[in-house]
mmCIF file of C-alpha atoms in Angstrom:
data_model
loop_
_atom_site.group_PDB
_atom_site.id
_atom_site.type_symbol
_atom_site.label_atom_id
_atom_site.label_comp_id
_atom_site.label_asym_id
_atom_site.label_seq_id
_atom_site.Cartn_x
_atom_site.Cartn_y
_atom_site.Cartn_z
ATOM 1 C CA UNK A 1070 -5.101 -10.165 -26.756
ATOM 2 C CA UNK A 1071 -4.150 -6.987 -28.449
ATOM 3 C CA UNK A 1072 -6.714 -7.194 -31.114
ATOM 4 C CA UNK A 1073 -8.937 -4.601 -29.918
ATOM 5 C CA UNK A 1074 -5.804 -1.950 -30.586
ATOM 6 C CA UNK A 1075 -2.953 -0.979 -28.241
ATOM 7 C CA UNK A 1076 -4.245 2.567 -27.484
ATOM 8 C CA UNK A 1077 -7.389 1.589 -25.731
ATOM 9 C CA UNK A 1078 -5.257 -0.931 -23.712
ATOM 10 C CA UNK A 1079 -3.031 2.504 -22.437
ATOM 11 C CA UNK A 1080 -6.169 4.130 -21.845
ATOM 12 C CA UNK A 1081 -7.499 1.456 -19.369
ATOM 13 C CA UNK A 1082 -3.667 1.248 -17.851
ATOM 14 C CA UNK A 1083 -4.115 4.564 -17.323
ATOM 15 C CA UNK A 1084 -7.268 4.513 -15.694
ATOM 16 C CA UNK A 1085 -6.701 1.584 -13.576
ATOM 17 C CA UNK A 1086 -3.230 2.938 -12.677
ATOM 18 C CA UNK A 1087 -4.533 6.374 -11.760
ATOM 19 C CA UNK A 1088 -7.497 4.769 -9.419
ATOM 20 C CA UNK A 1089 -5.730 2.614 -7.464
ATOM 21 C CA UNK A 1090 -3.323 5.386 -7.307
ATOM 22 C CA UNK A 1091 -6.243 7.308 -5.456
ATOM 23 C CA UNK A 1092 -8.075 4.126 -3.608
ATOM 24 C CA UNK A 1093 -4.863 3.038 -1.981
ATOM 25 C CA UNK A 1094 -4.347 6.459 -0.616
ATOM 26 C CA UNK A 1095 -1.054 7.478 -2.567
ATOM 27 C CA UNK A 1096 -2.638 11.090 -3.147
ATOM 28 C CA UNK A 1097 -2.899 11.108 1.090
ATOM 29 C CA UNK A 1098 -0.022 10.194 1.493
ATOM 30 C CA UNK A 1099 1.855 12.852 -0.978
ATOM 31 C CA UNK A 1100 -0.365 15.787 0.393
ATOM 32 C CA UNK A 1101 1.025 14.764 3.638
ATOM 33 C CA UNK A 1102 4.779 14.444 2.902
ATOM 34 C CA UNK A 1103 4.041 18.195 1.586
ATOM 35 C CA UNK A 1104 3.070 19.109 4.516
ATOM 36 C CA UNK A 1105 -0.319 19.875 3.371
ATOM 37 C CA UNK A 1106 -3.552 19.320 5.102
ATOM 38 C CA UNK A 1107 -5.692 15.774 4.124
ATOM 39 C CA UNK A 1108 -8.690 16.146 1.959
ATOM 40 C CA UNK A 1109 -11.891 16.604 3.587
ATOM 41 C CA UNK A 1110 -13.091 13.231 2.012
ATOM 42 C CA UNK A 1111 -10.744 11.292 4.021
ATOM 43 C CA UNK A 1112 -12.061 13.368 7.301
ATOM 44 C CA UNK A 1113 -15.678 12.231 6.837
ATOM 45 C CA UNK A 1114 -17.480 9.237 8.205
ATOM 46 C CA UNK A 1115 -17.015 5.450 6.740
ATOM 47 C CA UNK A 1116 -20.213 5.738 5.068
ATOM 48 C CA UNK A 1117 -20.105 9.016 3.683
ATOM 49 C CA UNK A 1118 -16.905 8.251 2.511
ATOM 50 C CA UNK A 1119 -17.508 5.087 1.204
ATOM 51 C CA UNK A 1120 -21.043 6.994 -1.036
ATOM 52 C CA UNK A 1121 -18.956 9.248 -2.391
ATOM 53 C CA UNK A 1122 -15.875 6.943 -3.857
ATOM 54 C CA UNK A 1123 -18.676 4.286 -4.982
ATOM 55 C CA UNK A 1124 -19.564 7.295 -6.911
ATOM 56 C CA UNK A 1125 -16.464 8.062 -8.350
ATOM 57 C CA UNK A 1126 -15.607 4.827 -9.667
ATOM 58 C CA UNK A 1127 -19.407 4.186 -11.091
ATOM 59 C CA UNK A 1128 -18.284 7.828 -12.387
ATOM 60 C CA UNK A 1129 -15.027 6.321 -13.798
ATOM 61 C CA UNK A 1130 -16.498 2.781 -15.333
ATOM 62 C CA UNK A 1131 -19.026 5.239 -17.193
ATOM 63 C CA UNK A 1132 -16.452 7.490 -18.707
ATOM 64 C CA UNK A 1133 -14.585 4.254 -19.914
ATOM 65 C CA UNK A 1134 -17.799 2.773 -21.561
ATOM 66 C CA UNK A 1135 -18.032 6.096 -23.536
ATOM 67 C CA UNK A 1136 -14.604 5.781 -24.308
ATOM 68 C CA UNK A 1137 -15.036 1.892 -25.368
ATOM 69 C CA UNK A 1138 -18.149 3.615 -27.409
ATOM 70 C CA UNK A 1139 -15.679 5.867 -29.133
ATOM 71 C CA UNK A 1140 -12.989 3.494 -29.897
ATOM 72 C CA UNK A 1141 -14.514 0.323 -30.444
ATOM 73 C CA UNK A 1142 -18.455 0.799 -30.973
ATOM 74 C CA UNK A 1143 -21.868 0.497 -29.563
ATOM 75 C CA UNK A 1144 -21.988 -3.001 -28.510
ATOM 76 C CA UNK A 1145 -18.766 -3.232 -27.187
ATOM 77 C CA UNK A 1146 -20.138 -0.781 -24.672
ATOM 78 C CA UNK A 1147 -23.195 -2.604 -24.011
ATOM 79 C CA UNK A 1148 -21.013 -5.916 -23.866
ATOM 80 C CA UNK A 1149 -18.581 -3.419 -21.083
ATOM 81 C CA UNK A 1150 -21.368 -1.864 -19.345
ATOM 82 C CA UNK A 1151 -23.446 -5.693 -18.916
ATOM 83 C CA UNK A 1152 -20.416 -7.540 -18.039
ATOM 84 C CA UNK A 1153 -19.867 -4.326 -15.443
ATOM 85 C CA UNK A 1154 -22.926 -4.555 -13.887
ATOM 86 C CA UNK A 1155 -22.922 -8.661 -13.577
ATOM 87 C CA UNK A 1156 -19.651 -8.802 -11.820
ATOM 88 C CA UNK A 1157 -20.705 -5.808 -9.741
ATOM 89 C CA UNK A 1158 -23.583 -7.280 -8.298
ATOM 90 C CA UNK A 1159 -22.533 -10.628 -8.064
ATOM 91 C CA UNK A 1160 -19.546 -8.526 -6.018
ATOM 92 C CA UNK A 1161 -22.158 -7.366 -3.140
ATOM 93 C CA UNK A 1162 -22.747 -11.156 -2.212
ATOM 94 C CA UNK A 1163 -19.204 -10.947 -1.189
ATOM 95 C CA UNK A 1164 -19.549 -8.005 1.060
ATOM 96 C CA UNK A 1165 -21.696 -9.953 3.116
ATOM 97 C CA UNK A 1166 -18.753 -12.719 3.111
ATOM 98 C CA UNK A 1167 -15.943 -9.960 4.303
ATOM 99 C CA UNK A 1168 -18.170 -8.666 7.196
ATOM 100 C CA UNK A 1169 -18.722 -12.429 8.302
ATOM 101 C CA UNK A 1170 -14.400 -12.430 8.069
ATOM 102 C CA UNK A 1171 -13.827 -9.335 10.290
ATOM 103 C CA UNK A 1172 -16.430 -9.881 13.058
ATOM 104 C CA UNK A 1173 -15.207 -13.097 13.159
ATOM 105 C CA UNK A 1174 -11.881 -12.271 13.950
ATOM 106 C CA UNK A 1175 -12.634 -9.016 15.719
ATOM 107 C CA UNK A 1176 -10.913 -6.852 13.604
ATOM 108 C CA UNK A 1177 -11.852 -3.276 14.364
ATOM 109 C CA UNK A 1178 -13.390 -1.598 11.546
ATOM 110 C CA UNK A 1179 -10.184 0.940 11.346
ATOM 111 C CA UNK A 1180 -7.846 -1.668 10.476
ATOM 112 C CA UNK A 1181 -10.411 -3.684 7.465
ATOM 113 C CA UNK A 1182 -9.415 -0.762 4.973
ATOM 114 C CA UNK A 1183 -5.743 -2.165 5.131
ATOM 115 C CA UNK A 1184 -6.680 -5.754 4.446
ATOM 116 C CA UNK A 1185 -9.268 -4.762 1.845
ATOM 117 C CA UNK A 1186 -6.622 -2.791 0.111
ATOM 118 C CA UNK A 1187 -4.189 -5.866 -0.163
ATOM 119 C CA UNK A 1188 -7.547 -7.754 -1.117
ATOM 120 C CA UNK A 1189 -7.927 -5.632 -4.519
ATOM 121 C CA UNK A 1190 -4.487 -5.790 -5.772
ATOM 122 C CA UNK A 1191 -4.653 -9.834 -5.416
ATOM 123 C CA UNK A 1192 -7.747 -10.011 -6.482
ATOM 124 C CA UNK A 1193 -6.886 -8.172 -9.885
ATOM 125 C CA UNK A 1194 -3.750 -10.127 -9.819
ATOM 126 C CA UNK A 1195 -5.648 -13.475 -9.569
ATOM 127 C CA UNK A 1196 -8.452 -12.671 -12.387
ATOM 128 C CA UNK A 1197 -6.549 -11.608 -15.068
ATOM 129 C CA UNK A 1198 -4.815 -15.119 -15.624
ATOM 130 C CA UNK A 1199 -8.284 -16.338 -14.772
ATOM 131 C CA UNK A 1200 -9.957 -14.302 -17.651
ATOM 132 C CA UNK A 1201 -7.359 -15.439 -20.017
ATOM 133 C CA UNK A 1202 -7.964 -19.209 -19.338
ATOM 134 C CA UNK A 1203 -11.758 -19.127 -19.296
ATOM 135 C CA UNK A 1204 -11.239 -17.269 -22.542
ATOM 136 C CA UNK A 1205 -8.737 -19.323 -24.192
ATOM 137 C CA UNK A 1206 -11.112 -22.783 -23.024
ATOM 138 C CA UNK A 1207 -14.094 -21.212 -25.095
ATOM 139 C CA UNK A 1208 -12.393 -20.361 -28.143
ATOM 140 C CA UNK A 1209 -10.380 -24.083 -28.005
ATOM 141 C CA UNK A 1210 -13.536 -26.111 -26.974
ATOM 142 C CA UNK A 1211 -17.015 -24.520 -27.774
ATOM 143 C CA UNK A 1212 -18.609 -27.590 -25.231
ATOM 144 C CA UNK A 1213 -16.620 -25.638 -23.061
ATOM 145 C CA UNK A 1214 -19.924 -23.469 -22.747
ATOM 146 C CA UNK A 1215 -21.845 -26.110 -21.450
ATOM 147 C CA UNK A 1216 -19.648 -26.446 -18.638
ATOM 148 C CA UNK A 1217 -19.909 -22.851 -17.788
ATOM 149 C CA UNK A 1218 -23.364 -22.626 -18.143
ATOM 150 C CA UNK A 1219 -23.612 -25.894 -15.393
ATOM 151 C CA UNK A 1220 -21.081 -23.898 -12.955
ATOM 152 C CA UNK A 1221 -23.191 -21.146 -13.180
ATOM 153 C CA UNK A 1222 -26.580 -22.917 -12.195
ATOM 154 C CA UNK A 1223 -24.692 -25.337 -9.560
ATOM 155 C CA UNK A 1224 -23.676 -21.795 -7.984
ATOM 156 C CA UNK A 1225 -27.336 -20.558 -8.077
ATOM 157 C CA UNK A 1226 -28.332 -24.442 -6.625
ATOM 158 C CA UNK A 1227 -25.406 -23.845 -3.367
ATOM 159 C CA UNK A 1228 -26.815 -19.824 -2.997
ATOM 160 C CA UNK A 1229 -31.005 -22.038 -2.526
ATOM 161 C CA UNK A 1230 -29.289 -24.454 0.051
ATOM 162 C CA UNK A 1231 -26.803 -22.360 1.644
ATOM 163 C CA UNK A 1232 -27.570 -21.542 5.259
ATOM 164 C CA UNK A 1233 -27.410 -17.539 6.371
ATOM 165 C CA UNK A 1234 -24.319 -17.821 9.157
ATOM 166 C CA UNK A 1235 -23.634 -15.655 11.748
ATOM 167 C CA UNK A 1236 -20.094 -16.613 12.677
ATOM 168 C CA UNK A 1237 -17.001 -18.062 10.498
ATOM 169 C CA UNK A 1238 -15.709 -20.632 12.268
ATOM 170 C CA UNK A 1239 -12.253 -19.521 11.743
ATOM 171 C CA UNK A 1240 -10.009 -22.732 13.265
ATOM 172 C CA UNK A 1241 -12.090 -25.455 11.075
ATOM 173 C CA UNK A 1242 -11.316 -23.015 7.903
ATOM 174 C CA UNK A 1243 -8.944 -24.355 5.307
ATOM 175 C CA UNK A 1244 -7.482 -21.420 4.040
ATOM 176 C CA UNK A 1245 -6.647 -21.070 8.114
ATOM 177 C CA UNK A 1246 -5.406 -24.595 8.648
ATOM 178 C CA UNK A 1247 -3.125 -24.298 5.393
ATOM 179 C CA UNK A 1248 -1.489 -20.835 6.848
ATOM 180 C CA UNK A 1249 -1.131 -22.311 10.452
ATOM 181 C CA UNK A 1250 1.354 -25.396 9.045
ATOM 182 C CA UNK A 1251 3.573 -22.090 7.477
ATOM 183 C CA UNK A 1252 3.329 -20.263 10.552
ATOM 184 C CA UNK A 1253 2.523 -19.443 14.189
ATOM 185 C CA UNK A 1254 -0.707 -17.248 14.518
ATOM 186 C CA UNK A 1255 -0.908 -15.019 17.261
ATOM 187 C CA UNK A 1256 -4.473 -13.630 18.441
ATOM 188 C CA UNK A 1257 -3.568 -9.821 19.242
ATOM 189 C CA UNK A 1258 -3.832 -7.508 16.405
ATOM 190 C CA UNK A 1259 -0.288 -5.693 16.982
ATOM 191 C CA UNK A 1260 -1.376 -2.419 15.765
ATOM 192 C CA UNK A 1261 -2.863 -3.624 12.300
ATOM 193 C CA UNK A 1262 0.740 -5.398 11.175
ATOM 194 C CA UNK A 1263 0.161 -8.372 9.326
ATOM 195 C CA UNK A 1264 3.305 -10.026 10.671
ATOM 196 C CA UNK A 1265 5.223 -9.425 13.571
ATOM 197 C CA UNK A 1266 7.704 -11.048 16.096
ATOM 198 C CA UNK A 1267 7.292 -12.455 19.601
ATOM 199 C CA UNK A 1268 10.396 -13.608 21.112
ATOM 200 C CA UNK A 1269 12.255 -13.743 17.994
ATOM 201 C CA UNK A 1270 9.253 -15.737 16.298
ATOM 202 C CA UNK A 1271 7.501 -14.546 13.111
ATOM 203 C CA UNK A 1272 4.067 -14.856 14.011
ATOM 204 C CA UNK A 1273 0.714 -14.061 11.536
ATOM 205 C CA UNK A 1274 -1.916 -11.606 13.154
ATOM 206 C CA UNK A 1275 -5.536 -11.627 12.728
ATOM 207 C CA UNK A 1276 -5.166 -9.581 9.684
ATOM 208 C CA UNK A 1277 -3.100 -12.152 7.882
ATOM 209 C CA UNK A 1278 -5.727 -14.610 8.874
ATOM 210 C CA UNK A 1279 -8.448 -12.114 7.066
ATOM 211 C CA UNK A 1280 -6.135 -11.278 4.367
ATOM 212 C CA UNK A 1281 -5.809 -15.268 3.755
ATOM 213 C CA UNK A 1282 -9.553 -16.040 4.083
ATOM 214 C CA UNK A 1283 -10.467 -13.131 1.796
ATOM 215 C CA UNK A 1284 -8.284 -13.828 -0.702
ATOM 216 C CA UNK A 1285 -9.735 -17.554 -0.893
ATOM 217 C CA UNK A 1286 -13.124 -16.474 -0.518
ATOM 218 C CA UNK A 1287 -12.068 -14.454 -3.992
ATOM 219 C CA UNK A 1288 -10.721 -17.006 -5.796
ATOM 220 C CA UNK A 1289 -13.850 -18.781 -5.410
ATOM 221 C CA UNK A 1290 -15.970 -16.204 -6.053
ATOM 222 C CA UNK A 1291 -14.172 -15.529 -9.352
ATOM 223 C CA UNK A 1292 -14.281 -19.108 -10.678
ATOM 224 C CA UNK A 1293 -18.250 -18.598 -9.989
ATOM 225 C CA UNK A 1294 -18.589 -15.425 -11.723
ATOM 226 C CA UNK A 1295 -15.744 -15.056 -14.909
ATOM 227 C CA UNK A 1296 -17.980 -17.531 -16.199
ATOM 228 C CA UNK A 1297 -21.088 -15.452 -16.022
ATOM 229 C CA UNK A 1298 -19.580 -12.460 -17.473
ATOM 230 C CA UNK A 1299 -17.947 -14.957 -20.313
ATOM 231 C CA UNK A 1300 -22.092 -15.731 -21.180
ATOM 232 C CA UNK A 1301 -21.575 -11.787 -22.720
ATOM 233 C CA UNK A 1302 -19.379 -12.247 -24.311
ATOM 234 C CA UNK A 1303 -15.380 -13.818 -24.796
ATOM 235 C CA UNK A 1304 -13.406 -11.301 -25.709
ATOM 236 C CA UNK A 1305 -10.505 -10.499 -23.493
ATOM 237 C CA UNK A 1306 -10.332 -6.503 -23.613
ATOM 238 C CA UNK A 1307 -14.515 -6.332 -22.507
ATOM 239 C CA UNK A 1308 -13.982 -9.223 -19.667
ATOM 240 C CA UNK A 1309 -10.815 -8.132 -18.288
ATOM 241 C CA UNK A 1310 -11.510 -4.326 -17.709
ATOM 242 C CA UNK A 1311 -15.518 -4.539 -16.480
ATOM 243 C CA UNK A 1312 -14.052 -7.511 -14.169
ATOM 244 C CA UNK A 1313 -11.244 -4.796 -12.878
ATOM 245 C CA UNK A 1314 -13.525 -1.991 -12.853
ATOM 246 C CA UNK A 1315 -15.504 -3.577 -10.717
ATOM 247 C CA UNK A 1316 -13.349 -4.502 -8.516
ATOM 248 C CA UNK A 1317 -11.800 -1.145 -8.353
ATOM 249 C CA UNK A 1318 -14.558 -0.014 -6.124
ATOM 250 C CA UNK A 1319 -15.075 -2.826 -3.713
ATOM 251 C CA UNK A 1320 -13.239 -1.493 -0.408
ATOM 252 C CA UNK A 1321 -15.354 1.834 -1.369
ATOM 253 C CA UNK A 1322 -18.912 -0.717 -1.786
ATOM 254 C CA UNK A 1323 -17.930 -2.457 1.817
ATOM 255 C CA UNK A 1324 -17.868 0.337 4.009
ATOM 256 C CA UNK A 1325 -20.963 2.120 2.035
ATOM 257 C CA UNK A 1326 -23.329 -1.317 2.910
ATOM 258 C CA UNK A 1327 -21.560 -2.454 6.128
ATOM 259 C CA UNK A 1328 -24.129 -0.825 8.179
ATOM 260 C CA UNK A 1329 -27.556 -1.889 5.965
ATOM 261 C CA UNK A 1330 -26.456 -5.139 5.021
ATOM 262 C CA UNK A 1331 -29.250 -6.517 6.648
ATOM 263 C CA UNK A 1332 -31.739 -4.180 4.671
ATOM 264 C CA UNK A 1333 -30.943 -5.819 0.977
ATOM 265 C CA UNK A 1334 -33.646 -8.706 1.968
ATOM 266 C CA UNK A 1335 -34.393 -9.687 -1.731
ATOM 267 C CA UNK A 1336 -30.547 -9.502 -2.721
ATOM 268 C CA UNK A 1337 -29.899 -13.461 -2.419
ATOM 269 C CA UNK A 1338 -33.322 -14.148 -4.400
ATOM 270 C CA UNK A 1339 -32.175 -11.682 -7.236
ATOM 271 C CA UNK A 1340 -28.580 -12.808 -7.541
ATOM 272 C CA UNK A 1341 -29.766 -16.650 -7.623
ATOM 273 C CA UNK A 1342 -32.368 -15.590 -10.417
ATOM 274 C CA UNK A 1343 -29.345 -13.631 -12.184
ATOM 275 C CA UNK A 1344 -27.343 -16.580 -12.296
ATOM 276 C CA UNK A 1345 -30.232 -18.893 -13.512
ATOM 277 C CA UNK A 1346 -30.685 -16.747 -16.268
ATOM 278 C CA UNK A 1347 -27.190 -16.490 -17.108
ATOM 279 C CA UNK A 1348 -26.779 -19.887 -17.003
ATOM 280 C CA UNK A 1349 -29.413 -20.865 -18.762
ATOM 281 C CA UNK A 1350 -28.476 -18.382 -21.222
ATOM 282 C CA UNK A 1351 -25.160 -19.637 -21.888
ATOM 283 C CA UNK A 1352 -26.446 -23.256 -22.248
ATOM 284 C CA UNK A 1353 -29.305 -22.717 -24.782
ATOM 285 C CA UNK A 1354 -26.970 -20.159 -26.568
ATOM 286 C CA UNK A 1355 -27.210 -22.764 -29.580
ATOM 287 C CA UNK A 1356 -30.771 -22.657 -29.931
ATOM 288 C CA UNK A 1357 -31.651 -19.256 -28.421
ATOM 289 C CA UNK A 1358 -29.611 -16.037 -28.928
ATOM 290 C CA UNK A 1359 -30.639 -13.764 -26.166
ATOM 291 C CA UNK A 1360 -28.844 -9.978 -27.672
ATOM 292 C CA UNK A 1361 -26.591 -8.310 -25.186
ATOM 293 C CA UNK A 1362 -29.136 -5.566 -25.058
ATOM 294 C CA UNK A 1363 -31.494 -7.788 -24.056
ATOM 295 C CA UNK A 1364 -29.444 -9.573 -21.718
ATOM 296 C CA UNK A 1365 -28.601 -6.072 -19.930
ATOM 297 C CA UNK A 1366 -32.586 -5.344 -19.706
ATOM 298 C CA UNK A 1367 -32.756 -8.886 -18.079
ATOM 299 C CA UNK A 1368 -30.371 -8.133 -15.425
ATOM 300 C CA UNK A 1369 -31.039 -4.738 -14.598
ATOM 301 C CA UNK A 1370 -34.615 -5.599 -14.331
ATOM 302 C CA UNK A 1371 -33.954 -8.555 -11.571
ATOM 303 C CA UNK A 1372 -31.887 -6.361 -9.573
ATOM 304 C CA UNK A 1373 -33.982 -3.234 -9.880
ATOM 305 C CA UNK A 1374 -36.992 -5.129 -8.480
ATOM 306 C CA UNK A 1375 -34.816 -6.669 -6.182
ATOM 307 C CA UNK A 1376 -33.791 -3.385 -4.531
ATOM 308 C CA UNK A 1377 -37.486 -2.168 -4.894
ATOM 309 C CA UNK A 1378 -39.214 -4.870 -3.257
ATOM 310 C CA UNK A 1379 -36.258 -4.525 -0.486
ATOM 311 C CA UNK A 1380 -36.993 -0.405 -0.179
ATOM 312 C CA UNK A 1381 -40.716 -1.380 0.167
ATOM 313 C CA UNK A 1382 -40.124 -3.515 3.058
ATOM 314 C CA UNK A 1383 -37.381 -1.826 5.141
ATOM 315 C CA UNK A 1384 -40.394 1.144 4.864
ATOM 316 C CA UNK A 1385 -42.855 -0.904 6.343
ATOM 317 C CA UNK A 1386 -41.203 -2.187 8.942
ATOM 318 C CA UNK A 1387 -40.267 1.063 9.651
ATOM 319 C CA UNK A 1388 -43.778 2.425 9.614
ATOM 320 C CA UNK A 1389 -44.623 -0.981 11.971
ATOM 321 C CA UNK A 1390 -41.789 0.289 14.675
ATOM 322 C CA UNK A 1391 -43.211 3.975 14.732
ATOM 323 C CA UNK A 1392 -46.060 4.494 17.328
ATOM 324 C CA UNK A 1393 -49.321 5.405 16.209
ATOM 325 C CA UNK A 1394 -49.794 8.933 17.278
ATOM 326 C CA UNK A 1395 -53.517 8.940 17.051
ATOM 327 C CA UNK A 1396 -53.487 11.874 15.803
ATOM 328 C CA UNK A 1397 -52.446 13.511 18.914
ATOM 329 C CA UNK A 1398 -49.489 16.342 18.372
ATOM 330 C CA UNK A 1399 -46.847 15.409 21.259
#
């Protein structure tokens, strides 16, 4: 796992240890135990606040593909900077999935960051082993592809038939039902604890509940997408860190798009056609080697006229709502 040399490896500890350092708030909270005033970021609206750290870790994943350019070459980066932007955008489909969560369960948009920020450190947790299983099946058993390849279009075949909802029906959810046989859940918040006692009873709150559903929800999201990013390529230094840098920035990516979900009209139609052509891709990779600079083209093309065609739109149905003037200066 080593093979790509240990100081790269410290570099990306170093990264990833340094931003979550930041995303989890560690920087707050040592300003304030010195007494010293909280940055101005942290004083700004959700979505102002959520632009500018999707910017710094965009920022941050493109320092560390120059530094992967450096270190270990040209397409290494392009292999880093493809996988990046594949488990990236496959990540937004799961935004939509955490609002469902919260509204569901009425948590109040100042508690999500706390249940988010749990969220990341499983999640990173969870696809590292991941990685080095899906990694470790393709290098033991090449037909192992195949099987990849057919996850991958099954997922874009489920994303065709899958119904837009509105509500989670939390009590009929298994992640739910498997929590309740641990333990009690109450329905008050309790000031955004995840656990806390009534009458001498430990009882889950609704955050728990989110926390669990989330962290399902992510587990299957990550058996769906490892294997797209493994169609780039299968070695363990490029699919581990563009799967964590990714991730790094989702709690920033949620409360940037909470508000405009509903404007990314074309998203679902681009990430089904980005998972067709990965798929396909992976299966016809015996007869048809697509380059990684290729692939990259590919993907950044579907998603580019994805958020075109969805820009277009949102404009003309804003021009529709405005009133025709007639010319008249009111």
């Amino acid at each position: 796992m080593f093979e790509d040399g240990l100081a790269i490896w410290v570099l990306f500890g170093l990264f990833v240890g340094v931003a979550l350092a930041v995303d989890l708030g560690l920087i707050g909270a040592i300003r304030r135990l010195a007494g010293l005033k909280p940055q101005a970021v942290y004083e700004t609206s959700a979505f102002r606040q959520g632009l500018t750290w999707t910017i710094v870790w965009i920022g941050l994943a493109a320092v560390f593909a120059v530094l992967i350019l450096l270190q270990l070459g040209q397409d290494k980066m392009l292999e880093f900077v493809t996988g990046y932007v594949v488990e990236k955008s496959l990540s937004v489909d799961n935004m939509f999935v955490f609002l469902l969560i919260f509204s569901s369960l009425g948590v109040p948009h100042a508690m999500q960051h706390r249940v988010l920020s749990v969220g990341i450190l499983s999640a990173i947790a969870m696809r590292i082993p991941l990685i080095i299983v899906g990694v470790s099946l393709l290098e033991t058993f090449h037909w192992m592809i195949f099987v990849f390849g057919g996850m991958l279009l099954l997922t874009a075949a489920r994303m065709i038939v899958q119904k837009n909802e509105k509500k989670i029906e939390v009590e009929k959810n298994l992640a739910v039902r498997m929590l309740k046989k641990v333990i009690p859940v109450s329905a008050e918040l309790h000031n955004g604890k995840f656990l806390t006692r009534i009458g001498g009873v430990l009882y889950a709150t609704p955050l728990l509940v989110a926390l669990v559903i989330v962290e399902m929800t992510d587990l299957v999201f990550a058996i769906d997408s490892i294997p797209a990013v493994l169609a780039i390529t299968s070695d363990h230094f490029i699919v581990i860190t563009s799967n964590v840098f990714a991730i790094l920035g989702l709690r920033s990516l949620y409360f940037l798009l909470a508000g405009m979900m509903e404007k990314f009209y074309y998203l679902k139609p681009a990430l089904i056609a980005l998972l067709l052509f990965i798929g396909v891709k992976m299966i016809a990779s015996e007869v048809l080697h697509i380059p990684v600079t290729a692939s990259l083209v590919a993907i950044g093309s579907i998603l580019g006229g994805a958020l075109v065609l969805s820009a277009v739109r949102v404009k003309r149905e804003k021009a529709a709502r405005t009133p025709d003037s007639g010319g008249r200066i009111e």
